[in-house]
mmCIF file of N, CA and C in Angstrom:
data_model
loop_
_atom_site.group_PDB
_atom_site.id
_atom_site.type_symbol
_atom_site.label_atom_id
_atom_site.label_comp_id
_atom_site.label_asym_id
_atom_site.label_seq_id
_atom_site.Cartn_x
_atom_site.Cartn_y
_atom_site.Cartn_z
ATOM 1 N N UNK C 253 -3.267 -0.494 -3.214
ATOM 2 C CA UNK C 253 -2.108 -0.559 -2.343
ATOM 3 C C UNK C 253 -2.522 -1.362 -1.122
ATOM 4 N N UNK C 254 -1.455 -2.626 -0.851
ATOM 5 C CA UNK C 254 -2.219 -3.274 0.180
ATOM 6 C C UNK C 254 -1.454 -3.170 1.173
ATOM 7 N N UNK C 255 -1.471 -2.986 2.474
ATOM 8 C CA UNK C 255 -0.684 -2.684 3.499
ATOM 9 C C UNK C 255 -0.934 -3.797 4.784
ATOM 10 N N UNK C 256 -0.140 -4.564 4.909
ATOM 11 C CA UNK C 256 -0.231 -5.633 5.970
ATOM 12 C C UNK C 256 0.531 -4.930 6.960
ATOM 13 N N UNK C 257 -0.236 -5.123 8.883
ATOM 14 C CA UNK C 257 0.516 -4.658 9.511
ATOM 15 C C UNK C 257 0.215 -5.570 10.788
ATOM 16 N N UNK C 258 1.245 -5.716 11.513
ATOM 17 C CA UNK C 258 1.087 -6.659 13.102
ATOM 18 C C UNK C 258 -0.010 -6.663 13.761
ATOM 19 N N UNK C 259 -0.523 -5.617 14.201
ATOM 20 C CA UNK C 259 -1.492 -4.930 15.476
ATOM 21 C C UNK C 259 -2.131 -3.686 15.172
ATOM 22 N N UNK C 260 -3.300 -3.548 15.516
ATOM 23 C CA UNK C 260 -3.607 -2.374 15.614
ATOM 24 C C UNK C 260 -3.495 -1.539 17.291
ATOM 25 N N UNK C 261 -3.010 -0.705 17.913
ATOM 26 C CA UNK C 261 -3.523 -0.056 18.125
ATOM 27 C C UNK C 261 -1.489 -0.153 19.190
ATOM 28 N N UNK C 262 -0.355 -0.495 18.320
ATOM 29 C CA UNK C 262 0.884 -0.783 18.610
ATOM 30 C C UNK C 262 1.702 0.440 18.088
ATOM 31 N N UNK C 263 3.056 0.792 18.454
ATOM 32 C CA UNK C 263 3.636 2.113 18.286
ATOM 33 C C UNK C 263 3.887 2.222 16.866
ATOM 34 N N UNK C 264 4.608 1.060 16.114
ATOM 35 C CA UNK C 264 4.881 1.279 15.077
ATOM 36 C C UNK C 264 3.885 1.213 14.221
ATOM 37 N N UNK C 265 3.173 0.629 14.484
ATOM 38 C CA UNK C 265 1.690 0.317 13.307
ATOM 39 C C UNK C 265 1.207 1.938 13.280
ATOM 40 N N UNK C 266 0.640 2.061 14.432
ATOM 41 C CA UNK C 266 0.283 3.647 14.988
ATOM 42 C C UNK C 266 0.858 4.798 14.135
ATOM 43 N N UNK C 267 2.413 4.970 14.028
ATOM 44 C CA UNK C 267 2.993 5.929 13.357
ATOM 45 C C UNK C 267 2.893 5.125 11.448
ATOM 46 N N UNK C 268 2.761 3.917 11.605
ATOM 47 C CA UNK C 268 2.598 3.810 9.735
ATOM 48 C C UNK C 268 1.395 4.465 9.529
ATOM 49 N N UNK C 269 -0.023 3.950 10.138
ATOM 50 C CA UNK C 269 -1.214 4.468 9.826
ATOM 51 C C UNK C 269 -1.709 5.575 9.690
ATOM 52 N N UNK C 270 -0.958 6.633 10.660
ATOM 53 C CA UNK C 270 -1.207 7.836 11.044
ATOM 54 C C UNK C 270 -0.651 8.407 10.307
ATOM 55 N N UNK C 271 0.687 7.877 9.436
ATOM 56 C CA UNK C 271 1.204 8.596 8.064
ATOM 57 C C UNK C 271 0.540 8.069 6.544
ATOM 58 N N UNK C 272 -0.282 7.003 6.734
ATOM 59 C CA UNK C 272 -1.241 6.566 5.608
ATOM 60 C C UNK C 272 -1.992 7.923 5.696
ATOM 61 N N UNK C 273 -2.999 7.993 6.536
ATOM 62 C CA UNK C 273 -4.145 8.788 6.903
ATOM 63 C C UNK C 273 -2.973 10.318 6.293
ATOM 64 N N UNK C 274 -2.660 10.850 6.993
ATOM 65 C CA UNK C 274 -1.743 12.188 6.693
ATOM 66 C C UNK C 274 -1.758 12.089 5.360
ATOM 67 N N UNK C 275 -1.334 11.087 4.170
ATOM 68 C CA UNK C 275 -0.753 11.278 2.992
ATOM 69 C C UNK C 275 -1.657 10.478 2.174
ATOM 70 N N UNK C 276 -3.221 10.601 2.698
ATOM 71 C CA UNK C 276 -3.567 9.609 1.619
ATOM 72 C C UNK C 276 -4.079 10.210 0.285
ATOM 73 N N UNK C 277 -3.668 11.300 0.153
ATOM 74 C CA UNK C 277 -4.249 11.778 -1.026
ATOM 75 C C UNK C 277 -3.065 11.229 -2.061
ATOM 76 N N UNK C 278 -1.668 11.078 -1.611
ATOM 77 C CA UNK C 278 -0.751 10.678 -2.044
ATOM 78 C C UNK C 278 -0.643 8.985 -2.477
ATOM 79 N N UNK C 279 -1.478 8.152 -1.816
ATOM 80 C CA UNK C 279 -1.467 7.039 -2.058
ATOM 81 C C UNK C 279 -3.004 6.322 -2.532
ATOM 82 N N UNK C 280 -3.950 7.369 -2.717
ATOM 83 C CA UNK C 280 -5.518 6.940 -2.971
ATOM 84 C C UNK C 280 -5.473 7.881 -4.179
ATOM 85 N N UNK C 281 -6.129 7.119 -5.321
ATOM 86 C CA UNK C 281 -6.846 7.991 -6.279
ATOM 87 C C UNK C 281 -7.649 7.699 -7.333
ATOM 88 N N UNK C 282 -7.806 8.173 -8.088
ATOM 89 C CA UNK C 282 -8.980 7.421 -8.954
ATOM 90 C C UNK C 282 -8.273 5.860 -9.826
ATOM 91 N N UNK C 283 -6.997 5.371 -9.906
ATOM 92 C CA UNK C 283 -7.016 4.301 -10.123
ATOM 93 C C UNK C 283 -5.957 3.386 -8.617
ATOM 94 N N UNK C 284 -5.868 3.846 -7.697
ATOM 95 C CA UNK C 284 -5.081 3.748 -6.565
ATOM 96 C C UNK C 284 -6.363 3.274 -5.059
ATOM 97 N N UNK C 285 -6.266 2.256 -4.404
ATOM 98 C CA UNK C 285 -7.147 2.403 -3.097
ATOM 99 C C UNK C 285 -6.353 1.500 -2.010
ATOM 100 N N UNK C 286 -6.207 2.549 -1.019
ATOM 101 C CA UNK C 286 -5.221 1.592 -0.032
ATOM 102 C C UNK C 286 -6.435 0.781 0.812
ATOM 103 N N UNK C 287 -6.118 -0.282 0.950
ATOM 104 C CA UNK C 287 -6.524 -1.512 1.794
ATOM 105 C C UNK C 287 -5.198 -1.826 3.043
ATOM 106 N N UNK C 288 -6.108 -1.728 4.203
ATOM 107 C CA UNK C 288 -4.775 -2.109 5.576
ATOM 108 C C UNK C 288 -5.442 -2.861 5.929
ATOM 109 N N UNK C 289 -4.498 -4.470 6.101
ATOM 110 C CA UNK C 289 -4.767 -5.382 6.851
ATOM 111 C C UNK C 289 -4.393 -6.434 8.225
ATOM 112 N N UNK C 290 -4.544 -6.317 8.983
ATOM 113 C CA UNK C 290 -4.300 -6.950 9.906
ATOM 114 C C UNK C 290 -5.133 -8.397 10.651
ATOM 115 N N UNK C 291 -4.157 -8.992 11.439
ATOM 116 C CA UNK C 291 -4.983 -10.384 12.124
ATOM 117 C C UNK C 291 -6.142 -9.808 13.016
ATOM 118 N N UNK C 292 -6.075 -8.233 13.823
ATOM 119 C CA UNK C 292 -6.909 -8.291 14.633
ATOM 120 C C UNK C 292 -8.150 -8.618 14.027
ATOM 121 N N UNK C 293 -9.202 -8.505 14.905
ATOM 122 C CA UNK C 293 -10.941 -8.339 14.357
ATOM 123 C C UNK C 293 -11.572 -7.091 13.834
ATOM 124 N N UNK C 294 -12.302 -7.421 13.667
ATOM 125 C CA UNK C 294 -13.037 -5.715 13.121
ATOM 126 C C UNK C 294 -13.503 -4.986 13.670
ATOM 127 N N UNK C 295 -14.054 -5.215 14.788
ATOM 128 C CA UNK C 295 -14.916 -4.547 16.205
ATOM 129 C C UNK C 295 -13.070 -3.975 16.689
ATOM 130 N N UNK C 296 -11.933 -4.202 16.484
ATOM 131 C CA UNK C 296 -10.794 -3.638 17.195
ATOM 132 C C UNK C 296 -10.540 -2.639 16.045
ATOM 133 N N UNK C 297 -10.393 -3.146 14.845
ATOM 134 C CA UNK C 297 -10.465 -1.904 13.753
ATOM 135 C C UNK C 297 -11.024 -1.178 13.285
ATOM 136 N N UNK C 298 -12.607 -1.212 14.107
ATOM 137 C CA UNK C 298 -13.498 -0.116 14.031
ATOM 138 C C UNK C 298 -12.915 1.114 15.825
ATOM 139 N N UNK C 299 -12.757 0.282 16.614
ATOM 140 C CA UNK C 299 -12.402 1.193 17.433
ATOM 141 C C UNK C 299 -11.163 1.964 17.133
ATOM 142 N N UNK C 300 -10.341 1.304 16.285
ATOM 143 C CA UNK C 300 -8.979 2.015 16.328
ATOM 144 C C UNK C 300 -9.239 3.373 15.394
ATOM 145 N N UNK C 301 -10.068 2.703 14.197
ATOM 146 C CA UNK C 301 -10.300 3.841 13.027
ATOM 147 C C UNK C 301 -10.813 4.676 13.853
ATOM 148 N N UNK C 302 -11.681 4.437 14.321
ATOM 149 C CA UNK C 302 -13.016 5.604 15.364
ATOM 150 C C UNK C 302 -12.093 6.928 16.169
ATOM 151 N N UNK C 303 -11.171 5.807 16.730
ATOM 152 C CA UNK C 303 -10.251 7.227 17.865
ATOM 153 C C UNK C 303 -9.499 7.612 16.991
ATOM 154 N N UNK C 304 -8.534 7.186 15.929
ATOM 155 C CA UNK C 304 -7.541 8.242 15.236
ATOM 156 C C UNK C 304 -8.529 8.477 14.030
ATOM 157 N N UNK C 305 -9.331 8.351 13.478
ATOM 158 C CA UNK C 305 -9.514 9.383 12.340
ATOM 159 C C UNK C 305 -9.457 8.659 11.628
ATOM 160 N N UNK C 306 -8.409 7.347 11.014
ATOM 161 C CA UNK C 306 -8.632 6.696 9.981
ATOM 162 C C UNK C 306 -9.778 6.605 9.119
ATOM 163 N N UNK C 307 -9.705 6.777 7.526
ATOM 164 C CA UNK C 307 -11.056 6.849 6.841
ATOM 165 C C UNK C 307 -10.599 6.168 5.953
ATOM 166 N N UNK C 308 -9.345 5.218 5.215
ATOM 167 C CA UNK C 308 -9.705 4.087 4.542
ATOM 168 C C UNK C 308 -9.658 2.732 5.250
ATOM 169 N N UNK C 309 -9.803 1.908 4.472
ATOM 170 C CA UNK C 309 -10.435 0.572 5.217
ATOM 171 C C UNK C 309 -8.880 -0.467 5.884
ATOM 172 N N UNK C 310 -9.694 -0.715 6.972
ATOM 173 C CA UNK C 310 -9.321 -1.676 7.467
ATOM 174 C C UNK C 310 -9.577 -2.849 7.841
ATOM 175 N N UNK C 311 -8.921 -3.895 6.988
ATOM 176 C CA UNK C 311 -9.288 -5.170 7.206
ATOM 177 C C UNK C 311 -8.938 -6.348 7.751
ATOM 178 N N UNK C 312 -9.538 -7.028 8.263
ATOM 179 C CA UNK C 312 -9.852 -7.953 9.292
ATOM 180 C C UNK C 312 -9.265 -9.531 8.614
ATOM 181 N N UNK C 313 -7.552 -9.973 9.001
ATOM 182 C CA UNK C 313 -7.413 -11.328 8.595
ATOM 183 C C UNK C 313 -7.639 -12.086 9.311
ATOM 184 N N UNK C 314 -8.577 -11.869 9.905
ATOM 185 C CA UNK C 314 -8.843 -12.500 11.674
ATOM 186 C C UNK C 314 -8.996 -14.185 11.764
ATOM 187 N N UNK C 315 -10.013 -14.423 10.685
ATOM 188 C CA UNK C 315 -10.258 -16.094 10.653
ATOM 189 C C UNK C 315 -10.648 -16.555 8.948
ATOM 190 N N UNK C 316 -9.693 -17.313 7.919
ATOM 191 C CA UNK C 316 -9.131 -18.190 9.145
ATOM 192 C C UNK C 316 -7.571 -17.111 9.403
ATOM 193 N N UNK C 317 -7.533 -17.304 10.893
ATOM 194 C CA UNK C 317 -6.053 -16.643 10.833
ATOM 195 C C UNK C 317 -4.910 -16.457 10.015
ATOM 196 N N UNK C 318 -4.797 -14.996 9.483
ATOM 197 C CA UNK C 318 -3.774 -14.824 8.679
ATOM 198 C C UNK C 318 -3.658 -15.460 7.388
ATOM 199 N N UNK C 319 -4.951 -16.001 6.672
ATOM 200 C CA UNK C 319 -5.129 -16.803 5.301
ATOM 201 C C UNK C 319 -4.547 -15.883 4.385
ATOM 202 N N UNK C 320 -5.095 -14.663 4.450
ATOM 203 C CA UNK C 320 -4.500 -13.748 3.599
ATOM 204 C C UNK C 320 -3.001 -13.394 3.312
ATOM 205 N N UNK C 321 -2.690 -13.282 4.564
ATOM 206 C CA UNK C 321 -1.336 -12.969 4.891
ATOM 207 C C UNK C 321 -0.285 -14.063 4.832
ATOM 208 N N UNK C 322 -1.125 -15.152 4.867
ATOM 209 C CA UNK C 322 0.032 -16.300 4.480
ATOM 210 C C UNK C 322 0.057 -16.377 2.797
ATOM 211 N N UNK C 323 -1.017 -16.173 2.030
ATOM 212 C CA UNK C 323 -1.120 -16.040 0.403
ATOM 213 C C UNK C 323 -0.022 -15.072 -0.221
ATOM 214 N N UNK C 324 -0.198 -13.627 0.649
ATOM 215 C CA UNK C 324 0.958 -12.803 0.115
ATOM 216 C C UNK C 324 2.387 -13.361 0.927
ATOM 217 N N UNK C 325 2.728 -14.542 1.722
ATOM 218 C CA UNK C 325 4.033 -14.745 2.018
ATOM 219 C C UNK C 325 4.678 -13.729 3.016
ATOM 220 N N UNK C 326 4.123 -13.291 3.716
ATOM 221 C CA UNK C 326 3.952 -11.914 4.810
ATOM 222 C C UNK C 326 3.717 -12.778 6.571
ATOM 223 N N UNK C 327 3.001 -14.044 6.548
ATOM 224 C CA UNK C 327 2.598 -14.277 7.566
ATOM 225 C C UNK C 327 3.340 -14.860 8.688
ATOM 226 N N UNK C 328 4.114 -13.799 9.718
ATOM 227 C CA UNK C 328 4.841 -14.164 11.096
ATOM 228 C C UNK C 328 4.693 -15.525 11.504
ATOM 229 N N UNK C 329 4.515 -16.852 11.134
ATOM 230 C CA UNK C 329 3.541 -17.738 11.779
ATOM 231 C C UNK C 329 4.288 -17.928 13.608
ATOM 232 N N UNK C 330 5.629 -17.641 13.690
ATOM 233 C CA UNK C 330 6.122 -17.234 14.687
ATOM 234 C C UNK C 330 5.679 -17.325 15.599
ATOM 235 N N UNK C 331 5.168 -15.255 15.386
ATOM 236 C CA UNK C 331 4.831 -14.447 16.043
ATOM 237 C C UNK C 331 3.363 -14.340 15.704
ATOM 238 N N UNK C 332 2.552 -15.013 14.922
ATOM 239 C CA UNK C 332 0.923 -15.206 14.959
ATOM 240 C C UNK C 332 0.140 -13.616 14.313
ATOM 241 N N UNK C 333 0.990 -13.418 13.590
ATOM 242 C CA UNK C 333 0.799 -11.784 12.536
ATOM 243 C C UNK C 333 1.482 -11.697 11.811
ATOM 244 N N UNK C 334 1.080 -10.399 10.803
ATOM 245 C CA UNK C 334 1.771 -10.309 9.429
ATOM 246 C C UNK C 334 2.800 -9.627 9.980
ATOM 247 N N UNK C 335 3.550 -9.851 8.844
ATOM 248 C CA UNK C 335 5.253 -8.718 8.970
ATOM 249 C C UNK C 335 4.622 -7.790 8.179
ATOM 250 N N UNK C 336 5.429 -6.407 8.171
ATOM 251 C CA UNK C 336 5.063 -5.325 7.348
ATOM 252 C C UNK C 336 5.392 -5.534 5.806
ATOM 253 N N UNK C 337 4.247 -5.996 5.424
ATOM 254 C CA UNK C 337 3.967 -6.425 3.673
ATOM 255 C C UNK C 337 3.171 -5.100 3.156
ATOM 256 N N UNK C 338 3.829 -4.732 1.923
ATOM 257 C CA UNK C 338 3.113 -3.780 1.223
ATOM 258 C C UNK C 338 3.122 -4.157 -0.130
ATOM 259 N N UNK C 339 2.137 -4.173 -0.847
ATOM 260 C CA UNK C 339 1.718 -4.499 -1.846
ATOM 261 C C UNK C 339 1.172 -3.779 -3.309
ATOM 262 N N UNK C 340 1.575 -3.187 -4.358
ATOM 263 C CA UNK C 340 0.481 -2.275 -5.358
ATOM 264 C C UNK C 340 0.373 -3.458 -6.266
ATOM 265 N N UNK C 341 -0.790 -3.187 -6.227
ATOM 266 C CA UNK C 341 -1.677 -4.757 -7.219
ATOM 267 C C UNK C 341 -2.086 -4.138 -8.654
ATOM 268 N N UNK C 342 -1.871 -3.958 -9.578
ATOM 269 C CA UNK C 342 -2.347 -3.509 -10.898
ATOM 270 C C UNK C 342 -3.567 -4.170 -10.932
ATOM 271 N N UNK C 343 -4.600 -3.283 -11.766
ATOM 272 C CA UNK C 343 -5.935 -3.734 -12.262
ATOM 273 C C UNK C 343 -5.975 -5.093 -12.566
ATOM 274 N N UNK C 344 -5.235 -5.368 -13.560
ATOM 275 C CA UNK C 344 -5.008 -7.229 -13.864
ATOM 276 C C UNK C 344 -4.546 -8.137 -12.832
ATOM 277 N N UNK C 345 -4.098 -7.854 -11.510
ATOM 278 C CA UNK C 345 -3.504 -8.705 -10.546
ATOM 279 C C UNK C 345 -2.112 -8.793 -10.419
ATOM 280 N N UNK C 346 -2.116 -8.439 -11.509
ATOM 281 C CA UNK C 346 -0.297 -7.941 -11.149
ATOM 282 C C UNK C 346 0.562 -7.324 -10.272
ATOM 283 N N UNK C 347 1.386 -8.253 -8.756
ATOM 284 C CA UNK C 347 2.184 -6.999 -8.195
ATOM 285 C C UNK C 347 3.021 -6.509 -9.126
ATOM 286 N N UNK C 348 2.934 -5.115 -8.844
ATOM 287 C CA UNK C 348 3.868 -4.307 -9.855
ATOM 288 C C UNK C 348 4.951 -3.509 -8.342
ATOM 289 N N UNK C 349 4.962 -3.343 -7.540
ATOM 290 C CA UNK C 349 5.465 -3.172 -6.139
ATOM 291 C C UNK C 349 5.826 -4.336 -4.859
ATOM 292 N N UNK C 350 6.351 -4.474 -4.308
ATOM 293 C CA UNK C 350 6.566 -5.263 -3.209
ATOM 294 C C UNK C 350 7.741 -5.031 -2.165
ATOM 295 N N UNK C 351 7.340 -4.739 -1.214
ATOM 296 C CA UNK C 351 7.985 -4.792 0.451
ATOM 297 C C UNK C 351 7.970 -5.703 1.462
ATOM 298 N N UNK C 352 8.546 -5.982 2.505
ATOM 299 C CA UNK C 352 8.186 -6.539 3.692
ATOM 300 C C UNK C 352 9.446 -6.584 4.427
ATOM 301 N N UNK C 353 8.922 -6.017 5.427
ATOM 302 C CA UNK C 353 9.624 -5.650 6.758
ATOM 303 C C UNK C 353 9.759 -6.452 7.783
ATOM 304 N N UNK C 354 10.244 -6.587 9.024
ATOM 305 C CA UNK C 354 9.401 -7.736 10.254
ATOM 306 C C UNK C 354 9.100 -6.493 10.805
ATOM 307 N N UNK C 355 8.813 -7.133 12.180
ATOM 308 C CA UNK C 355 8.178 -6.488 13.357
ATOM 309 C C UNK C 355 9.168 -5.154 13.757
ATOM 310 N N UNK C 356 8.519 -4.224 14.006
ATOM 311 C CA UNK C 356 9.461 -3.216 14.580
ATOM 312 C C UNK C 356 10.449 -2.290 13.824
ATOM 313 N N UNK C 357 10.288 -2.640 12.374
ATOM 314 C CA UNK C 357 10.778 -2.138 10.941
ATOM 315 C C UNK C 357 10.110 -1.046 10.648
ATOM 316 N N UNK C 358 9.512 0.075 10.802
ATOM 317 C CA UNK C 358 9.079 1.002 9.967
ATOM 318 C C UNK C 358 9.300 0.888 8.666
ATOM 319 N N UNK C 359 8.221 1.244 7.826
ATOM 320 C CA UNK C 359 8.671 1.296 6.129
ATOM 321 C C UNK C 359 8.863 2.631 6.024
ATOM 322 N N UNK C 360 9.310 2.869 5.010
ATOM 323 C CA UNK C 360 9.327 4.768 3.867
ATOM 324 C C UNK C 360 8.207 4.255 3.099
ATOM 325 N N UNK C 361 6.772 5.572 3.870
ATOM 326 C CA UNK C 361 6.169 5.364 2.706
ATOM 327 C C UNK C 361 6.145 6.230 1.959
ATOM 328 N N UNK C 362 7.121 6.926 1.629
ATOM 329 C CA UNK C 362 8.310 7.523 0.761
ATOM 330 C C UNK C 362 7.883 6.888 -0.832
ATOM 331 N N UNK C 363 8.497 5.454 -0.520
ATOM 332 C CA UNK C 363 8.585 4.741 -1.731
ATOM 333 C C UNK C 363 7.375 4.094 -1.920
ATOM 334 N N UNK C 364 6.395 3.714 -1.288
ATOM 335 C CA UNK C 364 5.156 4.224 -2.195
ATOM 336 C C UNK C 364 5.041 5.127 -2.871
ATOM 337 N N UNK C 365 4.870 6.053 -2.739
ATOM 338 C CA UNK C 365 4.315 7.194 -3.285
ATOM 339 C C UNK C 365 5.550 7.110 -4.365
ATOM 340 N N UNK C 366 6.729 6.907 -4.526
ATOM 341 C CA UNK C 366 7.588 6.676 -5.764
ATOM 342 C C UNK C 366 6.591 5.420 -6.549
ATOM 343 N N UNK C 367 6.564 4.267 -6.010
ATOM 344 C CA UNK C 367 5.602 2.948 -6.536
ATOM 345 C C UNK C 367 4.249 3.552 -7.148
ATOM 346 N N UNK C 368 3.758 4.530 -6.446
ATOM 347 C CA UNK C 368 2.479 5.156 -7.250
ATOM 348 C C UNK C 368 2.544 5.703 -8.537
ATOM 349 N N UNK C 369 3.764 6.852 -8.368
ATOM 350 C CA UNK C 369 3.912 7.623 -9.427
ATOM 351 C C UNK C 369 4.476 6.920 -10.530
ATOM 352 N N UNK C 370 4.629 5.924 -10.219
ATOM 353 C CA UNK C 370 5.232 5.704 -11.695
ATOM 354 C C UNK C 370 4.763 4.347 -12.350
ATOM 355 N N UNK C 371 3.406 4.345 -11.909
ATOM 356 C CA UNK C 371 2.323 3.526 -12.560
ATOM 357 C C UNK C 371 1.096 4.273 -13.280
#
């Protein structure tokens, strides 16, 4: 499950992550692993994980800026960050799921956990 998000350490990102973390037994499992990615750096997504608790990974589209995030078609070039892109990638590479929000959109990750179950 891949989760693109603006900013770390921003209101809405804040309440997605903090409901990743809350429900990740719901979205991690033995064939399931959430990946969150953002433009910040990693020294900012080690501090952010550090103060809330976060314990799956967060990754760094930092340089070249947003490469990643422009591949999944997610990338603000705008606003210089991803929009809220969510992603479930099947073993073979297959999206079998797909979202994206802009800025300030909360998702339901509701419908993950529907996108999980029924893979």
């Amino acid at each position: 499950l891949i989760v693109f998000y603006p900013l770390a350490f921003t209101g809405t990102c804040q309440g997605e992550m903090a409901g990743v973390q809350a429900g990740l037994a719901d979205f991690q499992n033995e064939s399931v692993q959430v990946l969150t990615i953002s433009v910040d750096s990693p020294y900012s997504h080690k501090v952010w994980a550090d103060r809330e608790g976060f314990t799956f990974p967060l990754l760094a589209d930092f340089w070249p800026h947003g490469a990643v995030a422009s591949a999944y078609g997610v990338f603000n070039s705008r606003a210089g960050f991803a929009n809220r892109g969510t992603f479930l990638v099947d073993r073979a590479g297959t999206i079998v799921y797909a979202e994206m929000r802009g800025p300030g959109e909360a998702r339901e990750l509701s419908a993950w956990r529907e996108a999980i179950a029924t893979r």
